[in-house]
GROMACS .gro file of C-alpha atoms in nm:
model
  469
    1MET     CA    1   1.084   3.878  -3.696
    2THR     CA    2   0.972   3.514  -3.705
    3ASN     CA    3   1.318   3.403  -3.590
    4ASN     CA    4   1.284   3.623  -3.280
    5LYS     CA    5   0.967   3.452  -3.164
    6THR     CA    6   0.950   3.173  -2.907
    7GLN     CA    7   0.665   2.995  -2.734
    8CYS     CA    8   0.501   3.174  -2.439
    9SER     CA    9   0.477   2.938  -2.140
   10ILE     CA   10   0.123   3.064  -2.060
   11CYS     CA   11  -0.064   3.103  -2.389
   12ASN     CA   12   0.166   2.857  -2.576
   13LYS     CA   13   0.172   3.088  -2.879
   14ASP     CA   14   0.483   3.184  -3.075
   15LYS     CA   15   0.544   3.550  -2.988
   16ILE     CA   16   0.823   3.783  -2.891
   17THR     CA   17   0.886   3.671  -2.533
   18TYR     CA   18   1.073   3.792  -2.229
   19PRO     CA   19   1.250   3.560  -1.984
   20CYS     CA   20   1.185   3.558  -1.609
   21GLU     CA   21   1.504   3.472  -1.418
   22GLY     CA   22   1.303   3.358  -1.118
   23CYS     CA   23   1.097   3.078  -1.274
   24LEU     CA   24   1.318   3.039  -1.586
   25LYS     CA   25   1.018   3.069  -1.821
   26ASN     CA   26   0.939   3.288  -2.120
   27PHE     CA   27   0.633   3.514  -2.139
   28CYS     CA   28   0.476   3.730  -2.405
   29LEU     CA   29   0.424   4.094  -2.306
   30MET     CA   30   0.061   4.046  -2.201
   31ASP     CA   31   0.130   3.733  -1.992
   32LEU     CA   32   0.447   3.891  -1.850
   33THR     CA   33   0.232   4.172  -1.710
   34LYS     CA   34  -0.001   3.919  -1.550
   35HIS     CA   35   0.300   3.728  -1.416
   36ARG     CA   36   0.437   4.045  -1.255
   37GLN     CA   37   0.098   4.114  -1.099
   38ILE     CA   38   0.104   3.768  -0.940
   39LEU     CA   39   0.455   3.833  -0.806
   40ASN     CA   40   0.342   4.170  -0.666
   41GLU     CA   41   0.054   4.001  -0.487
   42GLU     CA   42   0.292   3.743  -0.336
   43LEU     CA   43   0.524   4.020  -0.218
   44HIS     CA   44   0.235   4.202  -0.052
   45HIS     CA   45   0.134   3.877   0.121
   46ILE     CA   46   0.488   3.844   0.259
   47ILE     CA   47   0.490   4.209   0.371
   48ASN     CA   48   0.152   4.167   0.545
   49ASP     CA   49   0.269   3.845   0.712
   50TYR     CA   50   0.586   4.020   0.826
   51ASN     CA   51   0.397   4.322   0.968
   52GLN     CA   52   0.148   4.101   1.154
   53PHE     CA   53   0.421   3.890   1.305
   54LYS     CA   54   0.627   4.198   1.396
   55GLN     CA   55   0.328   4.338   1.585
   56ARG     CA   56   0.277   4.009   1.768
   57PHE     CA   57   0.646   3.996   1.852
   58SER     CA   58   0.632   4.349   1.996
   59GLU     CA   59   0.327   4.260   2.207
   60GLN     CA   60   0.468   3.929   2.329
   61LYS     CA   61   0.837   4.018   2.352
   62PRO     CA   62   0.980   3.794   2.624
   63ASN     CA   63   1.124   3.941   2.941
   64PRO     CA   64   1.505   3.905   2.924
   65HIS     CA   65   1.504   3.859   3.304
   66ASP     CA   66   1.388   3.498   3.348
   67LEU     CA   67   1.229   3.541   3.693
   68SER     CA   68   1.215   3.171   3.782
   69LEU     CA   69   1.589   3.133   3.729
   70ILE     CA   70   1.670   3.459   3.907
   71ASN     CA   71   1.463   3.352   4.211
   72GLN     CA   72   1.647   3.022   4.231
   73ILE     CA   73   1.977   3.202   4.211
   74ASN     CA   74   1.868   3.449   4.483
   75GLN     CA   75   1.760   3.167   4.717
   76TRP     CA   76   2.089   2.990   4.660
   77GLU     CA   77   2.269   3.317   4.732
   78ILE     CA   78   2.084   3.362   5.065
   79ASP     CA   79   2.156   3.003   5.175
   80SER     CA   80   2.524   3.028   5.094
   81ILE     CA   81   2.561   3.387   5.231
   82ILE     CA   82   2.877   3.577   5.151
   83LYS     CA   83   3.079   3.289   5.006
   84ILE     CA   84   2.868   3.264   4.695
   85GLN     CA   85   2.763   3.625   4.632
   86GLN     CA   86   3.018   3.663   4.356
   87LYS     CA   87   2.903   3.340   4.194
   88ALA     CA   88   2.541   3.459   4.206
   89ARG     CA   89   2.631   3.782   4.026
   90ASP     CA   90   2.811   3.585   3.757
   91CYS     CA   91   2.513   3.355   3.698
   92ARG     CA   92   2.263   3.643   3.680
   93GLU     CA   93   2.477   3.807   3.421
   94ILE     CA   94   2.486   3.489   3.211
   95VAL     CA   95   2.106   3.447   3.221
   96ILE     CA   96   2.030   3.809   3.140
   97LYS     CA   97   2.298   3.837   2.875
   98SER     CA   98   2.183   3.515   2.705
   99SER     CA   99   1.817   3.622   2.698
  100GLN     CA  100   1.904   3.972   2.582
  101THR     CA  101   2.132   3.832   2.313
  102CYS     CA  102   1.848   3.618   2.175
  103ILE     CA  103   1.618   3.922   2.164
  104ASN     CA  104   1.886   4.140   2.008
  105ASP     CA  105   1.958   3.874   1.747
  106THR     CA  106   1.590   3.843   1.663
  107GLU     CA  107   1.545   4.220   1.640
  108LYS     CA  108   1.853   4.246   1.419
  109LYS     CA  109   1.715   3.978   1.187
  110PHE     CA  110   1.381   4.160   1.180
  111ASN     CA  111   1.553   4.485   1.090
  112ASP     CA  112   1.773   4.321   0.824
  113LEU     CA  113   1.472   4.151   0.669
  114ASN     CA  114   1.275   4.475   0.681
  115GLU     CA  115   1.551   4.655   0.490
  116GLN     CA  116   1.562   4.379   0.229
  117ILE     CA  117   1.185   4.391   0.183
  118LYS     CA  118   1.194   4.769   0.150
  119GLN     CA  119   1.479   4.752  -0.100
  120ILE     CA  120   1.312   4.486  -0.314
  121HIS     CA  121   0.979   4.667  -0.298
  122SER     CA  122   1.140   4.999  -0.381
  123ASP     CA  123   1.350   4.869  -0.671
  124ASN     CA  124   1.053   4.667  -0.807
  125GLU     CA  125   1.301   4.409  -0.930
  126PHE     CA  126   1.218   4.076  -0.780
  127ASN     CA  127   1.124   3.724  -0.882
  128GLU     CA  128   1.029   3.388  -0.730
  129ILE     CA  129   1.380   3.335  -0.596
  130ASN     CA  130   1.367   3.667  -0.403
  131LEU     CA  131   1.019   3.594  -0.272
  132ASN     CA  132   1.108   3.240  -0.163
  133TYR     CA  133   1.414   3.379   0.015
  134LEU     CA  134   1.207   3.641   0.201
  135ARG     CA  135   0.941   3.387   0.290
  136ASN     CA  136   1.194   3.134   0.419
  137GLU     CA  137   1.380   3.399   0.622
  138LEU     CA  138   1.056   3.502   0.790
  139ILE     CA  139   0.974   3.138   0.868
  140LYS     CA  140   1.320   3.092   1.024
  141ILE     CA  141   1.273   3.398   1.248
  142LYS     CA  142   0.933   3.269   1.361
  143GLU     CA  143   1.076   2.926   1.443
  144GLU     CA  144   1.365   3.077   1.638
  145LEU     CA  145   1.128   3.295   1.841
  146ASN     CA  146   0.884   3.009   1.906
  147ASN     CA  147   1.163   2.769   2.004
  148PRO     CA  148   1.414   2.967   2.214
  149PRO     CA  149   1.697   2.779   2.391
  150LYS     CA  150   1.581   2.640   2.725
  151THR     CA  151   1.786   2.708   3.037
  152SER     CA  152   1.793   2.549   3.378
  153ILE     CA  153   2.003   2.531   3.691
  154GLN     CA  154   2.252   2.250   3.736
  155GLN     CA  155   2.381   2.194   4.090
  156HIS     CA  156   2.724   2.057   4.181
  157CYS     CA  157   2.771   1.920   4.532
  158GLN     CA  158   3.083   2.057   4.705
  159PRO     CA  159   3.175   2.119   5.073
  160PHE     CA  160   2.979   2.410   5.230
  161ILE     CA  161   2.818   2.528   4.904
  162ASN     CA  162   2.647   2.385   4.600
  163GLU     CA  163   2.807   2.520   4.284
  164ILE     CA  164   2.563   2.618   4.010
  165SER     CA  165   2.598   2.693   3.642
  166ILE     CA  166   2.375   2.779   3.352
  167ILE     CA  167   2.312   2.507   3.094
  168PHE     CA  168   2.133   2.531   2.761
  169VAL     CA  169   1.913   2.252   2.632
  170GLU     CA  170   1.947   2.188   2.261
  171LYS     CA  171   1.629   2.168   2.057
  172LYS     CA  172   1.547   1.814   1.954
  173LEU     CA  173   1.392   1.683   1.637
  174LYS     CA  174   1.016   1.676   1.643
  175PHE     CA  175   0.888   1.322   1.596
  176ASN     CA  176   0.532   1.346   1.471
  177ASN     CA  177   0.278   1.075   1.537
  178TRP     CA  178  -0.035   0.991   1.343
  179ASN     CA  179  -0.366   0.834   1.431
  180GLN     CA  180  -0.324   0.466   1.349
  181ASN     CA  181  -0.677   0.442   1.209
  182ALA     CA  182  -0.707   0.617   0.874
  183ILE     CA  183  -0.993   0.808   0.716
  184THR     CA  184  -1.069   0.712   0.356
  185VAL     CA  185  -1.078   1.036   0.155
  186ALA     CA  186  -1.113   0.887  -0.195
  187GLY     CA  187  -1.237   0.553  -0.325
  188GLU     CA  188  -1.329   0.259  -0.098
  189ASN     CA  189  -1.635   0.176  -0.304
  190GLY     CA  190  -1.476  -0.124  -0.467
  191TYR     CA  191  -1.272  -0.097  -0.783
  192GLY     CA  192  -1.450   0.047  -1.085
  193GLU     CA  193  -1.479   0.343  -1.318
  194ASN     CA  194  -1.759   0.536  -1.148
  195LEU     CA  195  -1.669   0.878  -1.012
  196ASN     CA  196  -1.682   0.748  -0.653
  197GLN     CA  197  -1.444   0.463  -0.739
  198LEU     CA  198  -1.077   0.410  -0.822
  199TYR     CA  199  -0.901   0.123  -0.995
  200LEU     CA  200  -0.542   0.063  -0.878
  201PRO     CA  201  -0.443   0.425  -0.805
  202ALA     CA  202  -0.069   0.494  -0.816
  203GLY     CA  203   0.046   0.855  -0.757
  204ILE     CA  204  -0.110   1.151  -0.576
  205PHE     CA  205  -0.055   1.525  -0.537
  206ILE     CA  206  -0.211   1.734  -0.255
  207ASP     CA  207  -0.253   2.108  -0.314
  208LYS     CA  208  -0.280   2.385  -0.053
  209LYS     CA  209  -0.659   2.350  -0.041
  210LYS     CA  210  -0.626   1.977   0.039
  211ASN     CA  211  -0.762   1.882  -0.303
  212ILE     CA  212  -0.626   1.541  -0.406
  213PHE     CA  213  -0.505   1.473  -0.761
  214ILE     CA  214  -0.490   1.098  -0.831
  215ALA     CA  215  -0.329   0.898  -1.110
  216ASP     CA  216  -0.611   0.642  -1.145
  217SER     CA  217  -0.393   0.405  -1.345
  218HIS     CA  218  -0.627   0.127  -1.460
  219ASN     CA  219  -0.905   0.373  -1.541
  220HIS     CA  220  -0.655   0.559  -1.760
  221ARG     CA  221  -0.743   0.895  -1.610
  222ILE     CA  222  -0.647   1.166  -1.362
  223VAL     CA  223  -0.918   1.252  -1.111
  224GLN     CA  224  -0.942   1.539  -0.867
  225TRP     CA  225  -1.117   1.484  -0.535
  226LYS     CA  226  -1.193   1.817  -0.376
  227TYR     CA  227  -1.167   1.849   0.001
  228ASN     CA  228  -1.439   1.640   0.174
  229ALA     CA  229  -1.597   1.543  -0.161
  230ASN     CA  230  -1.780   1.212  -0.201
  231GLU     CA  231  -1.661   1.162  -0.557
  232GLY     CA  232  -1.396   1.284  -0.794
  233GLN     CA  233  -1.403   1.464  -1.125
  234ILE     CA  234  -1.202   1.368  -1.432
  235ILE     CA  235  -0.948   1.635  -1.529
  236ALA     CA  236  -0.735   1.434  -1.774
  237GLY     CA  237  -0.794   1.120  -1.977
  238GLY     CA  238  -1.105   0.920  -1.904
  239ASN     CA  239  -1.158   0.855  -2.275
  240GLY     CA  240  -1.052   0.492  -2.270
  241LYS     CA  241  -0.705   0.344  -2.297
  242GLY     CA  242  -0.516   0.479  -2.597
  243ASN     CA  243  -0.247   0.703  -2.737
  244ARG     CA  244  -0.457   0.986  -2.874
  245MET     CA  245  -0.386   1.326  -2.722
  246ASN     CA  246  -0.705   1.311  -2.514
  247GLN     CA  247  -0.624   0.962  -2.385
  248LEU     CA  248  -0.391   0.808  -2.130
  249ASN     CA  249  -0.250   0.456  -2.099
  250TYR     CA  250  -0.190   0.347  -1.738
  251PRO     CA  251  -0.079   0.684  -1.588
  252THR     CA  252   0.144   0.634  -1.284
  253ASP     CA  253   0.199   0.982  -1.142
  254VAL     CA  254   0.070   1.339  -1.149
  255ILE     CA  255   0.200   1.673  -1.025
  256VAL     CA  256   0.048   2.022  -1.036
  257ASP     CA  257   0.254   2.307  -1.180
  258ARG     CA  258   0.124   2.611  -0.992
  259GLN     CA  259   0.300   2.854  -1.228
  260THR     CA  260   0.113   2.739  -1.539
  261HIS     CA  261  -0.197   2.610  -1.356
  262SER     CA  262  -0.151   2.281  -1.535
  263ILE     CA  263  -0.109   1.917  -1.445
  264ILE     CA  264   0.181   1.702  -1.564
  265VAL     CA  265   0.123   1.328  -1.606
  266ALA     CA  266   0.356   1.031  -1.637
  267ASP     CA  267   0.173   0.846  -1.918
  268TRP     CA  268   0.350   0.517  -1.853
  269GLN     CA  269   0.243   0.280  -2.133
  270ASN     CA  270   0.244   0.561  -2.391
  271ARG     CA  271   0.608   0.633  -2.291
  272ARG     CA  272   0.552   1.005  -2.263
  273VAL     CA  273   0.514   1.290  -2.014
  274VAL     CA  274   0.209   1.502  -2.096
  275GLN     CA  275   0.093   1.843  -1.979
  276TRP     CA  276  -0.281   1.911  -1.952
  277VAL     CA  277  -0.418   2.266  -1.929
  278ASN     CA  278  -0.797   2.288  -1.921
  279GLN     CA  279  -0.835   1.972  -2.132
  280ASN     CA  280  -0.572   2.096  -2.381
  281GLN     CA  281  -0.274   1.865  -2.405
  282GLN     CA  282   0.084   1.877  -2.521
  283ILE     CA  283   0.360   1.619  -2.503
  284LEU     CA  284   0.652   1.751  -2.297
  285ILE     CA  285   0.880   1.445  -2.320
  286ASP     CA  286   0.840   1.159  -2.567
  287ASN     CA  287   1.002   0.814  -2.601
  288ILE     CA  288   1.074   0.779  -2.228
  289ASP     CA  289   0.995   0.487  -2.001
  290CYS     CA  290   0.866   0.724  -1.736
  291GLY     CA  291   0.799   0.596  -1.390
  292ARG     CA  292   0.736   0.885  -1.153
  293LEU     CA  293   0.763   1.267  -1.145
  294ALA     CA  294   0.886   1.544  -0.915
  295MET     CA  295   0.933   1.919  -0.941
  296ASP     CA  296   1.177   2.130  -0.736
  297LYS     CA  297   1.133   2.482  -0.600
  298HIS     CA  298   1.279   2.629  -0.921
  299GLY     CA  299   1.019   2.458  -1.139
  300LEU     CA  300   1.262   2.200  -1.279
  301LEU     CA  301   1.100   1.870  -1.375
  302TYR     CA  302   1.246   1.532  -1.269
  303VAL     CA  303   1.147   1.199  -1.426
  304SER     CA  304   1.254   0.846  -1.327
  305ASP     CA  305   1.321   0.610  -1.620
  306TRP     CA  306   1.274   0.250  -1.504
  307LYS     CA  307   1.423   0.095  -1.818
  308LYS     CA  308   1.737   0.312  -1.841
  309ASN     CA  309   1.770   0.299  -1.460
  310GLU     CA  310   1.822   0.673  -1.426
  311VAL     CA  311   1.659   1.000  -1.320
  312ARG     CA  312   1.674   1.300  -1.553
  313ARG     CA  313   1.601   1.669  -1.497
  314TRP     CA  314   1.446   1.909  -1.746
  315LYS     CA  315   1.413   2.285  -1.748
  316MET     CA  316   1.049   2.372  -1.814
  317GLY     CA  317   1.006   2.470  -2.177
  318GLU     CA  318   1.332   2.308  -2.286
  319TYR     CA  319   1.255   1.940  -2.336
  320ASN     CA  320   1.560   1.813  -2.520
  321GLU     CA  321   1.768   1.530  -2.374
  322GLY     CA  322   1.757   1.653  -2.016
  323ILE     CA  323   2.036   1.606  -1.760
  324VAL     CA  324   2.103   1.279  -1.578
  325VAL     CA  325   2.100   1.353  -1.203
  326ALA     CA  326   2.103   0.994  -1.070
  327GLY     CA  327   2.197   0.655  -1.211
  328GLY     CA  328   2.260   0.625  -1.582
  329ASN     CA  329   2.535   0.366  -1.536
  330GLY     CA  330   2.336   0.056  -1.620
  331LYS     CA  331   2.129  -0.171  -1.398
  332GLY     CA  332   2.305  -0.273  -1.077
  333ASP     CA  333   2.343  -0.233  -0.703
  334GLN     CA  334   2.656  -0.017  -0.691
  335LEU     CA  335   2.626   0.334  -0.546
  336ASN     CA  336   2.641   0.486  -0.896
  337GLN     CA  337   2.368   0.252  -1.024
  338LEU     CA  338   1.995   0.194  -0.986
  339ASN     CA  339   1.771  -0.106  -1.044
  340PHE     CA  340   1.418  -0.007  -1.145
  341PRO     CA  341   1.393   0.345  -0.994
  342ALA     CA  342   1.035   0.425  -0.898
  343TYR     CA  343   0.921   0.726  -0.690
  344ILE     CA  344   1.138   1.036  -0.648
  345PHE     CA  345   1.150   1.334  -0.411
  346VAL     CA  346   1.358   1.653  -0.447
  347ASP     CA  347   1.447   1.861  -0.138
  348GLU     CA  348   1.533   2.230  -0.098
  349GLU     CA  349   1.901   2.169  -0.188
  350GLN     CA  350   1.799   1.981  -0.507
  351SER     CA  351   1.911   1.650  -0.361
  352VAL     CA  352   1.716   1.368  -0.525
  353TYR     CA  353   1.578   1.077  -0.320
  354ILE     CA  354   1.490   0.765  -0.519
  355SER     CA  355   1.306   0.449  -0.420
  356ASP     CA  356   1.546   0.200  -0.580
  357GLN     CA  357   1.280  -0.068  -0.602
  358ASN     CA  358   1.464  -0.385  -0.701
  359ASN     CA  359   1.761  -0.299  -0.477
  360ASN     CA  360   1.520  -0.268  -0.180
  361ARG     CA  361   1.664   0.065  -0.074
  362VAL     CA  362   1.624   0.441  -0.089
  363VAL     CA  363   1.924   0.634  -0.221
  364LYS     CA  364   2.001   1.004  -0.199
  365TRP     CA  365   2.192   1.178  -0.477
  366ARG     CA  366   2.312   1.525  -0.384
  367LYS     CA  367   2.312   1.789  -0.656
  368ASP     CA  368   2.588   1.718  -0.914
  369ALA     CA  369   2.694   1.399  -0.729
  370LYS     CA  370   2.844   1.108  -0.926
  371LYS     CA  371   2.700   0.848  -0.690
  372GLY     CA  372   2.434   0.818  -0.425
  373THR     CA  373   2.423   0.719  -0.059
  374VAL     CA  374   2.185   0.464   0.093
  375VAL     CA  375   1.953   0.641   0.339
  376ALA     CA  376   1.698   0.363   0.398
  377GLY     CA  377   1.708  -0.014   0.355
  378GLY     CA  378   1.996  -0.160   0.155
  379ASN     CA  379   2.014  -0.476   0.368
  380GLY     CA  380   1.842  -0.712   0.131
  381GLN     CA  381   1.474  -0.785   0.085
  382GLY     CA  382   1.287  -0.844   0.410
  383ARG     CA  383   1.059  -0.712   0.682
  384ASN     CA  384   1.309  -0.640   0.959
  385ARG     CA  385   1.345  -0.281   1.079
  386ASN     CA  386   1.664  -0.239   0.874
  387GLN     CA  387   1.507  -0.377   0.556
  388LEU     CA  388   1.258  -0.281   0.286
  389HIS     CA  389   1.065  -0.492   0.037
  390HIS     CA  390   1.022  -0.315  -0.300
  391PRO     CA  391   0.993   0.043  -0.163
  392GLN     CA  392   0.765   0.284  -0.348
  393GLY     CA  393   0.649   0.634  -0.246
  394ILE     CA  394   0.894   0.860  -0.058
  395ILE     CA  395   0.870   1.202   0.105
  396VAL     CA  396   1.120   1.391   0.322
  397ASP     CA  397   1.019   1.636   0.596
  398HIS     CA  398   1.191   1.960   0.704
  399PHE     CA  399   1.411   1.767   0.949
  400GLY     CA  400   1.545   1.538   0.677
  401GLN     CA  401   1.343   1.240   0.801
  402ILE     CA  402   1.256   1.002   0.519
  403TYR     CA  403   0.914   0.837   0.491
  404VAL     CA  404   0.888   0.527   0.272
  405ALA     CA  405   0.593   0.326   0.144
  406ASP     CA  406   0.723  -0.025   0.217
  407PHE     CA  407   0.519  -0.188  -0.059
  408CYS     CA  408   0.525  -0.560   0.015
  409ASN     CA  409   0.542  -0.510   0.394
  410HIS     CA  410   0.216  -0.308   0.390
  411ARG     CA  411   0.354  -0.030   0.610
  412ILE     CA  412   0.494   0.324   0.609
  413VAL     CA  413   0.833   0.355   0.776
  414ARG     CA  414   1.036   0.657   0.884
  415TRP     CA  415   1.415   0.665   0.857
  416ARG     CA  416   1.650   0.927   0.994
  417GLU     CA  417   1.953   0.973   0.771
  418GLY     CA  418   2.252   0.794   0.920
  419LYS     CA  419   2.043   0.551   1.126
  420LYS     CA  420   2.070   0.178   1.067
  421GLU     CA  421   1.698   0.104   1.087
  422GLY     CA  422   1.360   0.269   1.050
  423GLU     CA  423   1.043   0.280   1.256
  424ILE     CA  424   0.685   0.202   1.155
  425VAL     CA  425   0.463   0.511   1.160
  426VAL     CA  426   0.137   0.365   1.017
  427GLY     CA  427   0.031   0.023   0.890
  428GLY     CA  428   0.241  -0.281   0.967
  429ASN     CA  429  -0.064  -0.473   1.086
  430GLY     CA  430  -0.064  -0.722   0.804
  431LYS     CA  431  -0.225  -0.698   0.461
  432GLY     CA  432  -0.590  -0.600   0.481
  433ASN     CA  433  -0.861  -0.339   0.428
  434GLN     CA  434  -0.926  -0.231   0.787
  435SER     CA  435  -0.864   0.131   0.884
  436ASN     CA  436  -0.531   0.037   1.048
  437GLN     CA  437  -0.418  -0.180   0.756
  438LEU     CA  438  -0.277  -0.125   0.408
  439ASN     CA  439  -0.259  -0.345   0.101
  440VAL     CA  440   0.063  -0.267  -0.091
  441PRO     CA  441   0.092   0.112  -0.037
  442MET     CA  442   0.224   0.322  -0.327
  443GLY     CA  443   0.230   0.705  -0.333
  444LEU     CA  444   0.276   0.927  -0.026
  445SER     CA  445   0.210   1.293   0.050
  446PHE     CA  446   0.170   1.540   0.337
  447ASP     CA  447  -0.075   1.829   0.344
  448ASP     CA  448   0.011   2.167   0.498
  449GLU     CA  449  -0.103   2.049   0.842
  450GLY     CA  450   0.121   1.741   0.841
  451ASN     CA  451  -0.155   1.485   0.780
  452LEU     CA  452  -0.020   1.180   0.597
  453TYR     CA  453  -0.188   1.055   0.278
  454VAL     CA  454  -0.124   0.703   0.145
  455VAL     CA  455  -0.223   0.550  -0.187
  456ASP     CA  456  -0.363   0.212  -0.076
  457TYR     CA  457  -0.311   0.042  -0.412
  458LEU     CA  458  -0.490  -0.291  -0.392
  459ASN     CA  459  -0.765  -0.146  -0.172
  460HIS     CA  460  -0.837   0.110  -0.448
  461ARG     CA  461  -0.851   0.399  -0.202
  462ILE     CA  462  -0.662   0.698  -0.063
  463GLU     CA  463  -0.609   0.691   0.314
  464LYS     CA  464  -0.556   0.995   0.535
  465PHE     CA  465  -0.378   0.944   0.868
  466GLU     CA  466  -0.442   1.252   1.083
  467ILE     CA  467  -0.148   1.399   1.272
  468ILE     CA  468  -0.161   1.387   1.653
  469MET     CA  469  -0.056   1.729   1.784
   0.00000   0.00000   0.00000
C-alpha cells in the first residue's frame, strides 16, 4: 500500500491520490472533493456570466437595418432617379445581409456555447481546461458584439451618377495610454526594513484584488501590500539573510499559485526555488542559479537560469531536471543562445519571452522551438528607439504588444512584434525620483483594469501608472 501513495498537492501528505487532468496535480480523496467543489463554483460563475450577457444581448440586439446607411442610399437613389434604382437595391441588400449575418453568427455562437455548457454541466466531467475554454469563448463573443465591423458609404465620381459601394473598416489595435505621473503604491519612505519601506525591490505579482506581492531583495523577504495600504506585511522570509528554511537570501521574484494558495520565490543567492504556504516552506528546485519565474495557464513553472543561460519548465509536483524551453546552447548572441536571461513571460500559446539582458534584446521562443526570434532591441546597447540597454521586466498584452523595462534608459517601452523600433509609454525623462521619472526600472505588471505597475529599483518603490480610458 505504501508504494501506491504519492504526495497530495494540497495537504502535502503521502496518501492514495487521484490525478486531475486539468491542472495536472494529484489530490487525496478529501482534497479532491474540495477541488471539485471549487471547479463547480467556477462553472456556475461562467454560467451566470453567460446568462447575464445573453439577457443583455437580447435587450440590446442591434437593428440589422442600419438606418443611417439606408437613408443615404435612399437619398442617392432619389437624386439619380431611375438609372440607379437597381444599384440602390443591391447596396441595401449588402448592408442588411451583412448586419444580419453578424447577428446570426453571434446567435449561433451563443447557441453552440450554450450546448457545450449544458453538456459539460450534465456530464459533470470537466476541469480547468474546459472552464478556461468556456470562459475564453464567452469573452470572444462579447468582444465581437462590442466591436462589430464598421460600414460606410464610399462614393465614386462618374458621369451623371455617383457610384457607391459598401466598405468595411477593419478593427485596429488598441493603443493604451497611461498617465505620465505615477502614484507610489508601495515604498517611497527611503530604503530600510520597516514595514512602510523597501530595499531594492526586484519582482512583483499583482492579484485580482490589486494586492501587490513584492520580492524585497535586500531585506531578504517577500512582502504583501494590500490595496491602498500604507505598509506591507511579511509573508515569507524576514528572518535575516540565510539558508534556513524560514530564511531567504536576496529573493529576486515571486509569483502566486492560485491553485495551491501558495507563493513561489526565486531565492537567488540560496540557488533554490521555494514554495511558501502559510509560513510552511518546501524547496521545489535546488542547485539552480534562478533569476526570474513565470507560470502558464496550465500551472507549469518556468525558471530562468542566468549562469546556464537557459529557461527551463517544470510540471508542478514533478521537480526533476525540467525541460529546456529556451537557450541551453551556451552563452552567446546567436538565435539559439542567451546571455544572462533575466525576466520571462509566457503567453496563451506557451511562447516564452525572455529579456536577454547582456544581448540588449527581448527574444521570443515559440513552444518546442529550437531557436528564438528577436522581438525588441537587438541593435546593440543604446538609447535610440530601436535599442535597449540591459532590458529587465517584460509583459505582453492580448494584442501581442511587448512592454519592456529598459533598465539603464529609465523608461518603459512598447514594441509591436515585427516593428523595427519601440515607443516610450512611461518614463524616459532621465534618471530621478519625480512622479514622471524612474531610476533603473525592474519588474512590470498589469492589473485587471490595465493599470501599469513598475518596480522602481533604486527609488525603492512600486509605481502605478493609471490607464487613460
